[in-house]
Amino acid sequence: PPPPPPLFFLHAYPGIRDAQESRGLGDVYKRQLLYNMLEGKVYKSTGSWYLVKSKNKFFECRIKGKIRLKDISTTNPIAVGDDVIFEIEDQNTGIISDILPRSNYIIRKSVKLSKQYHIIASNIDLSILVVTLDNPVTTNNFIDRFLVTCKAYDIPVILAFNKIDTFQKNEDDKIKEMINMYNHIGYNCDLISAKFGDGVDNLIAKMKNKTCMISGHSGVGKSTLINYISPGLSLKTKEISSSHNQGQHTTTHAEMFDLDSNIRVIDTPGIRGFGLVDISKNELGDFFPEFFKAKDKCKFKDCLHLDEPNCNIKSEITNGEIFESRYNTYLDMLKDHNIYRKSDESSNSES
C-alpha cells in the first residue's frame, strides 16, 4: 500500500478528509483514494459537467452529491474560477467533492428563478468592463451598477473604453468627460481599440499574472480583445445587428482561457440582471466611494441622501464634488427592491 499522506494535507483540505470518513472505507483504500485527489480550477461549466484544470491537464468532472453555499440561494453550486478538490475516476474524468474558500465572486439574478442567483465567476483578481459609446451604447447607469457590484464584492475594476478608432469629434468630448468623472472617483480608465490594438499593450501590462474577468454588453468587443491578446484562441465574434443596434450573443456562458503573459481571463455573457444580494438600503451608498467619503458630514448617521436636512451628499452635488449622474444611478438603485434582502432600519438618529 502507499505510505500515509502527510497530516497537513488532510487539514488543508477538510473536504477530502470528510469524503473519506463518510465512505467508511478501509485504511489502505483511504490512503490510495487520497492520492487520487487533486486540487484544480474550474475553467468551464456546461451544467452538470465542469472542465477542471490541474497540473496543466484538463479533466471533465461532475459533482459528488449536493454542494450548496450557505450564504445565498444559487442555481449553480460551482462557478468558473472556483478552486475545487476532485477525485480522479480515470485518465480524463473526476468527481468534485469540495470547493475551496472563495476570495470573492460576482453574481446576477437567475433568469428563470426570481429568488435565486447565478454565480458568474469567482476568485477574480481584476475585472475589466469594456465600454462603447455606440454600437452598442453603454450607459452611465450600467457602468455605475457594475462598479457598485464590484465594490461590494471587493473586485478591482478597469474601465476599457473600446472602439476609439470609430470615435467622432463629439464622442471624443463625451469620452473625456466620462474618463474625468471616473478618474476623479478613483477608477482606472483605458482607451483602446481591440480591433487594431491601440492601447491594448498598456492594458495587458495591468492584466499580467492575474485572473481577469472581461465583461460588457454583447457586441462591445470582449472576444475581439481576447483574440488580440492571444490570437491562437480565435474566439467567435460577430458584427453588430443593424436592425436593433445590439451585439449578437457570441458567449452563452462564462468560460476561462489561458492567455499569453500568464493571464487567465474569464469571458462572460452579455450581462443582464447584474447586481447585489443581501444588502440594506442604508448600505447602498457605501459602495459609491465618493458617497462613503462624504457621508460622515451628514446630519443623520443613517441618512439615505434623499430629503433629509443637512445631507452632505446633496451639498457636494450642488458644489460639483459629486457628479449628478452618479446620484441618479443611486436613486435608481434605491428603487430596485430586488437587491434588498436585509431588514431596513429607518429611524433617523443623529450622529
Tab-separated table of C-alpha atoms in Angstrom:
chain	number	residue	atom	x	y	z
A	1	PRO	CA	0.000	0.000	0.000
A	2	PRO	CA	1.131	3.614	-0.463
A	3	PRO	CA	2.592	5.431	2.543
A	4	PRO	CA	0.196	7.529	4.684
A	5	PRO	CA	-0.395	11.036	3.339
A	6	PRO	CA	1.161	13.947	5.213
A	7	LEU	CA	-1.076	15.147	8.036
A	8	PHE	CA	-1.066	18.779	6.836
A	9	PHE	CA	-2.671	17.665	3.586
A	10	LEU	CA	-5.758	16.395	5.383
A	11	HIS	CA	-6.010	19.549	7.492
A	12	ALA	CA	-5.539	21.785	4.453
A	13	TYR	CA	-8.350	20.088	2.551
A	14	PRO	CA	-11.087	19.078	5.031
A	15	GLY	CA	-13.371	18.186	2.125
A	16	ILE	CA	-11.051	15.313	1.249
A	17	ARG	CA	-10.915	14.144	4.859
A	18	ASP	CA	-14.709	14.303	5.259
A	19	ALA	CA	-15.244	12.474	1.974
A	20	GLN	CA	-13.045	9.605	3.206
A	21	GLU	CA	-14.664	9.362	6.629
A	22	SER	CA	-18.192	9.354	5.235
A	23	ARG	CA	-17.492	6.372	2.995
A	24	GLY	CA	-16.463	4.045	5.827
A	25	LEU	CA	-13.634	2.601	3.751
A	26	GLY	CA	-10.664	0.605	4.977
A	27	ASP	CA	-7.458	2.458	5.885
A	28	VAL	CA	-5.455	1.118	2.947
A	29	TYR	CA	-8.116	2.110	0.439
A	30	LYS	CA	-8.499	5.513	2.104
A	31	ARG	CA	-4.812	6.249	1.617
A	32	GLN	CA	-4.984	5.144	-2.004
A	33	LEU	CA	-8.073	7.306	-2.549
A	34	LEU	CA	-6.312	10.337	-1.124
A	35	TYR	CA	-3.577	10.021	-3.715
A	36	ASN	CA	-6.281	10.141	-6.379
A	37	MET	CA	-7.401	13.533	-5.077
A	38	LEU	CA	-6.267	16.679	-6.857
A	39	GLU	CA	-6.811	20.398	-6.491
A	40	GLY	CA	-7.861	22.183	-9.669
A	41	LYS	CA	-9.505	25.284	-11.075
A	42	VAL	CA	-12.843	25.314	-12.903
A	43	TYR	CA	-12.496	26.663	-16.445
A	44	LYS	CA	-15.939	25.916	-17.846
A	45	SER	CA	-19.381	24.760	-16.746
A	46	THR	CA	-21.812	23.024	-19.067
A	47	GLY	CA	-24.494	22.353	-16.493
A	48	SER	CA	-23.834	19.005	-14.835
A	49	TRP	CA	-20.209	18.742	-16.048
A	50	TYR	CA	-17.264	21.002	-15.235
A	51	LEU	CA	-13.962	21.390	-17.056
A	52	VAL	CA	-11.262	21.477	-14.365
A	53	LYS	CA	-7.560	22.160	-14.908
A	54	SER	CA	-4.980	20.581	-12.611
A	55	LYS	CA	-1.233	20.269	-13.194
A	56	ASN	CA	-1.565	21.532	-16.786
A	57	LYS	CA	-4.149	18.875	-17.636
A	58	PHE	CA	-7.913	19.186	-18.110
A	59	PHE	CA	-10.441	16.827	-16.519
A	60	GLU	CA	-14.179	16.580	-17.119
A	61	CYS	CA	-15.715	16.468	-13.655
A	62	ARG	CA	-19.135	16.080	-12.110
A	63	ILE	CA	-20.324	16.809	-8.572
A	64	LYS	CA	-20.483	14.158	-5.884
A	65	GLY	CA	-23.770	14.677	-4.043
A	66	LYS	CA	-25.021	18.201	-3.447
A	67	ILE	CA	-22.694	21.129	-2.786
A	68	ARG	CA	-24.555	24.223	-1.662
A	69	LEU	CA	-23.499	27.664	-0.496
A	70	LYS	CA	-24.526	28.668	2.994
A	71	ASP	CA	-24.922	32.399	2.397
A	72	ILE	CA	-27.082	32.689	-0.738
A	73	SER	CA	-29.513	30.611	-2.747
A	74	THR	CA	-27.775	29.878	-6.018
A	75	THR	CA	-28.676	27.950	-9.148
A	76	ASN	CA	-25.077	26.808	-9.684
A	77	PRO	CA	-23.092	25.441	-6.736
A	78	ILE	CA	-19.832	25.576	-8.708
A	79	ALA	CA	-18.705	28.506	-10.868
A	80	VAL	CA	-15.926	29.292	-13.297
A	81	GLY	CA	-12.869	30.337	-11.276
A	82	ASP	CA	-13.626	28.071	-8.325
A	83	ASP	CA	-10.759	26.113	-6.807
A	84	VAL	CA	-12.022	22.589	-6.159
A	85	ILE	CA	-10.913	19.233	-4.811
A	86	PHE	CA	-11.735	16.284	-7.039
A	87	GLU	CA	-11.157	12.558	-7.171
A	88	ILE	CA	-9.729	11.083	-10.378
A	89	GLU	CA	-12.028	8.460	-11.898
A	90	ASP	CA	-9.886	7.655	-14.913
A	91	GLN	CA	-7.374	9.483	-17.090
A	92	ASN	CA	-9.719	12.317	-18.108
A	93	THR	CA	-12.650	12.399	-15.660
A	94	GLY	CA	-13.186	13.116	-11.994
A	95	ILE	CA	-15.707	13.740	-9.208
A	96	ILE	CA	-15.715	17.087	-7.366
A	97	SER	CA	-16.049	16.647	-3.605
A	98	ASP	CA	-15.357	20.123	-2.245
A	99	ILE	CA	-14.994	23.811	-3.112
A	100	LEU	CA	-12.125	25.695	-1.500
A	101	PRO	CA	-12.929	29.103	0.062
A	102	ARG	CA	-13.559	31.879	-2.472
A	103	SER	CA	-11.730	35.199	-2.247
A	104	ASN	CA	-14.709	36.825	-3.997
A	105	TYR	CA	-17.436	36.129	-6.515
A	106	ILE	CA	-19.835	38.033	-8.711
A	107	ILE	CA	-23.473	37.197	-9.373
A	108	ARG	CA	-26.554	38.002	-11.392
A	109	LYS	CA	-30.217	37.212	-10.947
A	110	SER	CA	-31.384	33.869	-12.190
A	111	VAL	CA	-33.308	34.231	-15.443
A	112	LYS	CA	-35.990	31.698	-14.513
A	113	LEU	CA	-35.969	31.717	-10.704
A	114	SER	CA	-36.622	35.198	-9.328
A	115	LYS	CA	-35.494	34.424	-5.769
A	116	GLN	CA	-32.290	32.670	-6.755
A	117	TYR	CA	-28.987	33.851	-8.127
A	118	HIS	CA	-26.395	32.659	-10.595
A	119	ILE	CA	-22.700	32.980	-9.760
A	120	ILE	CA	-20.989	34.296	-12.886
A	121	ALA	CA	-17.392	33.796	-11.741
A	122	SER	CA	-15.217	33.607	-8.615
A	123	ASN	CA	-11.676	34.304	-7.356
A	124	ILE	CA	-11.269	37.328	-9.626
A	125	ASP	CA	-8.114	39.472	-9.346
A	126	LEU	CA	-9.249	42.161	-11.784
A	127	SER	CA	-12.476	42.992	-13.579
A	128	ILE	CA	-12.393	44.787	-16.926
A	129	LEU	CA	-15.592	46.411	-18.133
A	130	VAL	CA	-15.458	47.006	-21.884
A	131	VAL	CA	-17.411	50.171	-22.668
A	132	THR	CA	-18.592	51.544	-26.033
A	133	LEU	CA	-20.404	54.811	-26.691
A	134	ASP	CA	-22.180	53.437	-29.746
A	135	ASN	CA	-22.774	50.110	-31.474
A	136	PRO	CA	-23.884	49.211	-28.793
A	137	VAL	CA	-24.442	52.013	-26.263
A	138	THR	CA	-23.114	51.517	-22.726
A	139	THR	CA	-24.992	53.851	-20.384
A	140	ASN	CA	-23.603	55.570	-17.306
A	141	ASN	CA	-26.259	53.774	-15.279
A	142	PHE	CA	-24.965	50.378	-16.416
A	143	ILE	CA	-21.341	51.348	-15.715
A	144	ASP	CA	-22.229	52.614	-12.241
A	145	ARG	CA	-24.200	49.488	-11.363
A	146	PHE	CA	-21.252	47.365	-12.469
A	147	LEU	CA	-18.839	49.422	-10.353
A	148	VAL	CA	-21.101	49.242	-7.311
A	149	THR	CA	-21.363	45.463	-7.613
A	150	CYS	CA	-17.595	45.018	-7.953
A	151	LYS	CA	-17.047	47.327	-4.982
A	152	ALA	CA	-19.468	45.295	-2.889
A	153	TYR	CA	-17.657	42.062	-3.740
A	154	ASP	CA	-14.172	43.584	-3.406
A	155	ILE	CA	-13.093	43.234	-7.048
A	156	PRO	CA	-10.791	45.915	-8.574
A	157	VAL	CA	-12.059	47.373	-11.861
A	158	ILE	CA	-10.625	48.921	-15.019
A	159	LEU	CA	-12.947	50.662	-17.481
A	160	ALA	CA	-11.737	49.931	-21.024
A	161	PHE	CA	-13.313	52.351	-23.500
A	162	ASN	CA	-13.199	50.403	-26.763
A	163	LYS	CA	-13.593	51.228	-30.471
A	164	ILE	CA	-11.670	54.516	-30.236
A	165	ASP	CA	-10.899	54.047	-33.947
A	166	THR	CA	-14.565	54.817	-34.687
A	167	PHE	CA	-14.946	57.935	-32.500
A	168	GLN	CA	-16.379	61.130	-33.955
A	169	LYS	CA	-15.429	64.587	-32.633
A	170	ASN	CA	-18.466	64.871	-30.354
A	171	GLU	CA	-17.739	61.397	-28.966
A	172	ASP	CA	-14.164	62.406	-28.105
A	173	ASP	CA	-15.564	65.160	-25.892
A	174	LYS	CA	-18.025	62.809	-24.210
A	175	ILE	CA	-15.315	60.212	-23.535
A	176	LYS	CA	-13.102	62.868	-21.941
A	177	GLU	CA	-15.960	63.869	-19.636
A	178	MET	CA	-16.624	60.265	-18.621
A	179	ILE	CA	-12.960	59.482	-18.005
A	180	ASN	CA	-12.554	62.665	-15.984
A	181	MET	CA	-15.531	61.670	-13.824
A	182	TYR	CA	-14.422	58.097	-13.166
A	183	ASN	CA	-10.781	59.081	-12.618
A	184	HIS	CA	-11.973	61.701	-10.120
A	185	ILE	CA	-13.803	58.980	-8.189
A	186	GLY	CA	-10.699	56.777	-8.253
A	187	TYR	CA	-11.269	54.308	-11.091
A	188	ASN	CA	-8.688	53.431	-13.753
A	189	CYS	CA	-9.729	54.081	-17.356
A	190	ASP	CA	-8.040	52.915	-20.568
A	191	LEU	CA	-8.738	53.956	-24.166
A	192	ILE	CA	-8.351	51.019	-26.544
A	193	SER	CA	-9.087	49.691	-29.984
A	194	ALA	CA	-9.352	45.923	-29.595
A	195	LYS	CA	-9.629	45.607	-33.373
A	196	PHE	CA	-6.340	47.365	-34.168
A	197	GLY	CA	-4.512	47.003	-30.838
A	198	ASP	CA	-4.280	50.693	-29.898
A	199	GLY	CA	-3.764	50.980	-26.127
A	200	VAL	CA	-4.087	47.227	-25.567
A	201	ASP	CA	-0.432	46.711	-24.544
A	202	ASN	CA	-0.937	49.068	-21.611
A	203	LEU	CA	-3.994	47.063	-20.584
A	204	ILE	CA	-2.090	43.767	-20.931
A	205	ALA	CA	0.585	45.057	-18.537
A	206	LYS	CA	-2.126	45.506	-15.871
A	207	MET	CA	-3.521	42.019	-16.535
A	208	LYS	CA	-0.251	40.078	-16.285
A	209	ASN	CA	-0.217	37.193	-13.793
A	210	LYS	CA	-3.871	37.787	-12.874
A	211	THR	CA	-7.241	36.107	-13.249
A	212	CYS	CA	-9.283	38.731	-15.048
A	213	MET	CA	-12.990	38.903	-15.794
A	214	ILE	CA	-13.901	40.694	-19.025
A	215	SER	CA	-17.468	41.979	-19.048
A	216	GLY	CA	-19.744	44.262	-21.004
A	217	HIS	CA	-22.743	44.253	-23.292
A	218	SER	CA	-22.770	41.837	-26.225
A	219	GLY	CA	-21.014	43.479	-29.159
A	220	VAL	CA	-18.639	45.772	-27.230
A	221	GLY	CA	-15.611	43.728	-28.306
A	222	LYS	CA	-14.815	41.360	-25.424
A	223	SER	CA	-13.933	38.427	-27.681
A	224	THR	CA	-12.049	40.742	-30.054
A	225	LEU	CA	-9.935	41.962	-27.139
A	226	ILE	CA	-9.147	38.407	-26.023
A	227	ASN	CA	-8.263	37.424	-29.589
A	228	TYR	CA	-5.824	40.352	-29.846
A	229	ILE	CA	-4.063	39.314	-26.637
A	230	SER	CA	-3.834	35.662	-27.753
A	231	PRO	CA	-4.671	35.275	-31.461
A	232	GLY	CA	-4.365	31.486	-31.263
A	233	LEU	CA	-7.636	31.228	-29.341
A	234	SER	CA	-9.726	32.520	-32.272
A	235	LEU	CA	-12.773	33.209	-30.144
A	236	LYS	CA	-16.006	33.627	-32.047
A	237	THR	CA	-17.028	37.211	-32.848
A	238	LYS	CA	-19.992	38.679	-34.692
A	239	GLU	CA	-20.923	42.012	-36.171
A	240	ILE	CA	-23.486	44.332	-34.596
A	241	SER	CA	-27.047	43.591	-35.623
A	242	SER	CA	-28.089	46.621	-37.694
A	243	SER	CA	-31.787	46.115	-37.028
A	244	HIS	CA	-31.522	46.598	-33.270
A	245	ASN	CA	-28.043	48.136	-32.914
A	246	GLN	CA	-27.190	45.403	-30.424
A	247	GLY	CA	-24.444	42.809	-30.343
A	248	GLN	CA	-25.394	39.268	-31.203
A	249	HIS	CA	-24.549	36.907	-28.375
A	250	THR	CA	-21.332	35.022	-29.077
A	251	THR	CA	-20.713	33.937	-25.474
A	252	THR	CA	-23.537	31.956	-23.872
A	253	HIS	CA	-21.771	31.016	-20.653
A	254	ALA	CA	-18.735	32.108	-18.666
A	255	GLU	CA	-15.506	30.375	-19.638
A	256	MET	CA	-11.872	30.796	-18.592
A	257	PHE	CA	-8.966	30.878	-21.031
A	258	ASP	CA	-5.197	30.868	-20.564
A	259	LEU	CA	-3.699	33.804	-22.467
A	260	ASP	CA	-0.160	34.980	-23.112
A	261	SER	CA	1.698	36.855	-20.326
A	262	ASN	CA	0.346	34.349	-17.751
A	263	ILE	CA	-3.102	35.923	-17.941
A	264	ARG	CA	-6.206	33.902	-17.114
A	265	VAL	CA	-9.308	35.562	-18.476
A	266	ILE	CA	-12.956	34.816	-17.804
A	267	ASP	CA	-15.142	35.713	-20.767
A	268	THR	CA	-18.679	36.391	-19.539
A	269	PRO	CA	-22.001	36.525	-21.392
A	270	GLY	CA	-23.652	39.858	-22.084
A	271	ILE	CA	-24.726	40.766	-18.565
A	272	ARG	CA	-28.362	41.213	-17.627
A	273	GLY	CA	-29.595	41.421	-14.065
A	274	PHE	CA	-26.078	42.064	-12.819
A	275	GLY	CA	-26.482	43.032	-9.195
A	276	LEU	CA	-26.230	42.801	-5.456
A	277	VAL	CA	-27.589	40.414	-2.879
A	278	ASP	CA	-28.285	40.768	0.819
A	279	ILE	CA	-27.761	44.476	1.381
A	280	SER	CA	-29.900	47.109	3.043
A	281	LYS	CA	-30.833	50.481	1.633
A	282	ASN	CA	-28.636	52.106	4.250
A	283	GLU	CA	-25.607	50.195	2.943
A	284	LEU	CA	-26.041	51.002	-0.743
A	285	GLY	CA	-24.338	54.401	-0.614
A	286	ASP	CA	-21.219	52.832	0.904
A	287	PHE	CA	-20.477	51.163	-2.445
A	288	PHE	CA	-20.240	54.579	-4.117
A	289	PRO	CA	-16.725	55.615	-2.966
A	290	GLU	CA	-17.454	59.345	-3.122
A	291	PHE	CA	-20.634	58.883	-1.051
A	292	PHE	CA	-18.785	56.823	1.546
A	293	LYS	CA	-16.129	59.529	1.849
A	294	ALA	CA	-18.654	62.319	2.309
A	295	LYS	CA	-21.383	60.691	4.425
A	296	ASP	CA	-19.759	61.369	7.802
A	297	LYS	CA	-20.760	65.021	7.493
A	298	CYS	CA	-24.451	64.200	7.011
A	299	LYS	CA	-26.624	65.209	9.978
A	300	PHE	CA	-28.107	61.731	10.348
A	301	LYS	CA	-25.884	58.677	10.517
A	302	ASP	CA	-28.480	56.615	8.606
A	303	CYS	CA	-29.104	59.330	6.017
A	304	LEU	CA	-30.378	57.939	2.698
A	305	HIS	CA	-29.421	61.209	0.948
A	306	LEU	CA	-32.974	61.886	-0.194
A	307	ASP	CA	-34.912	64.646	1.594
A	308	GLU	CA	-33.106	64.620	4.934
A	309	PRO	CA	-31.939	68.013	6.248
A	310	ASN	CA	-28.220	68.845	6.131
A	311	CYS	CA	-27.312	65.977	3.804
A	312	ASN	CA	-23.665	66.401	2.836
A	313	ILE	CA	-24.037	64.229	-0.278
A	314	LYS	CA	-26.604	66.616	-1.769
A	315	SER	CA	-24.430	69.579	-0.779
A	316	GLU	CA	-21.460	68.104	-2.638
A	317	ILE	CA	-23.632	67.534	-5.714
A	318	THR	CA	-24.516	71.228	-5.644
A	319	ASN	CA	-20.826	72.108	-5.238
A	320	GLY	CA	-19.812	69.828	-8.130
A	321	GLU	CA	-17.798	67.433	-5.949
A	322	ILE	CA	-20.204	64.549	-6.611
A	323	PHE	CA	-21.478	64.016	-10.159
A	324	GLU	CA	-25.229	64.188	-10.638
A	325	SER	CA	-25.309	61.180	-12.987
A	326	ARG	CA	-23.857	59.043	-10.205
A	327	TYR	CA	-26.506	60.276	-7.787
A	328	ASN	CA	-29.204	59.462	-10.344
A	329	THR	CA	-27.908	55.888	-10.533
A	330	TYR	CA	-28.009	55.707	-6.744
A	331	LEU	CA	-31.651	56.849	-6.740
A	332	ASP	CA	-32.470	54.319	-9.442
A	333	MET	CA	-30.861	51.504	-7.446
A	334	LEU	CA	-32.736	52.541	-4.290
A	335	LYS	CA	-35.975	51.838	-6.167
A	336	ASP	CA	-34.801	48.356	-7.163
A	337	HIS	CA	-36.362	46.269	-4.407
A	338	ASN	CA	-34.947	43.069	-5.899
A	339	ILE	CA	-31.493	43.802	-4.488
A	340	TYR	CA	-32.587	44.058	-0.866
A	341	ARG	CA	-32.710	41.117	1.493
A	342	LYS	CA	-31.843	42.543	4.914
A	343	SER	CA	-34.413	44.333	7.034
A	344	ASP	CA	-34.029	48.094	6.731
A	345	GLU	CA	-33.995	50.119	9.916
A	346	SER	CA	-35.088	53.680	9.219
A	347	SER	CA	-35.006	55.633	12.442
A	348	ASN	CA	-33.276	58.881	11.552
A	349	SER	CA	-30.936	59.091	14.534
A	350	GLU	CA	-28.440	61.935	14.679
A	351	SER	CA	-24.755	61.073	14.581
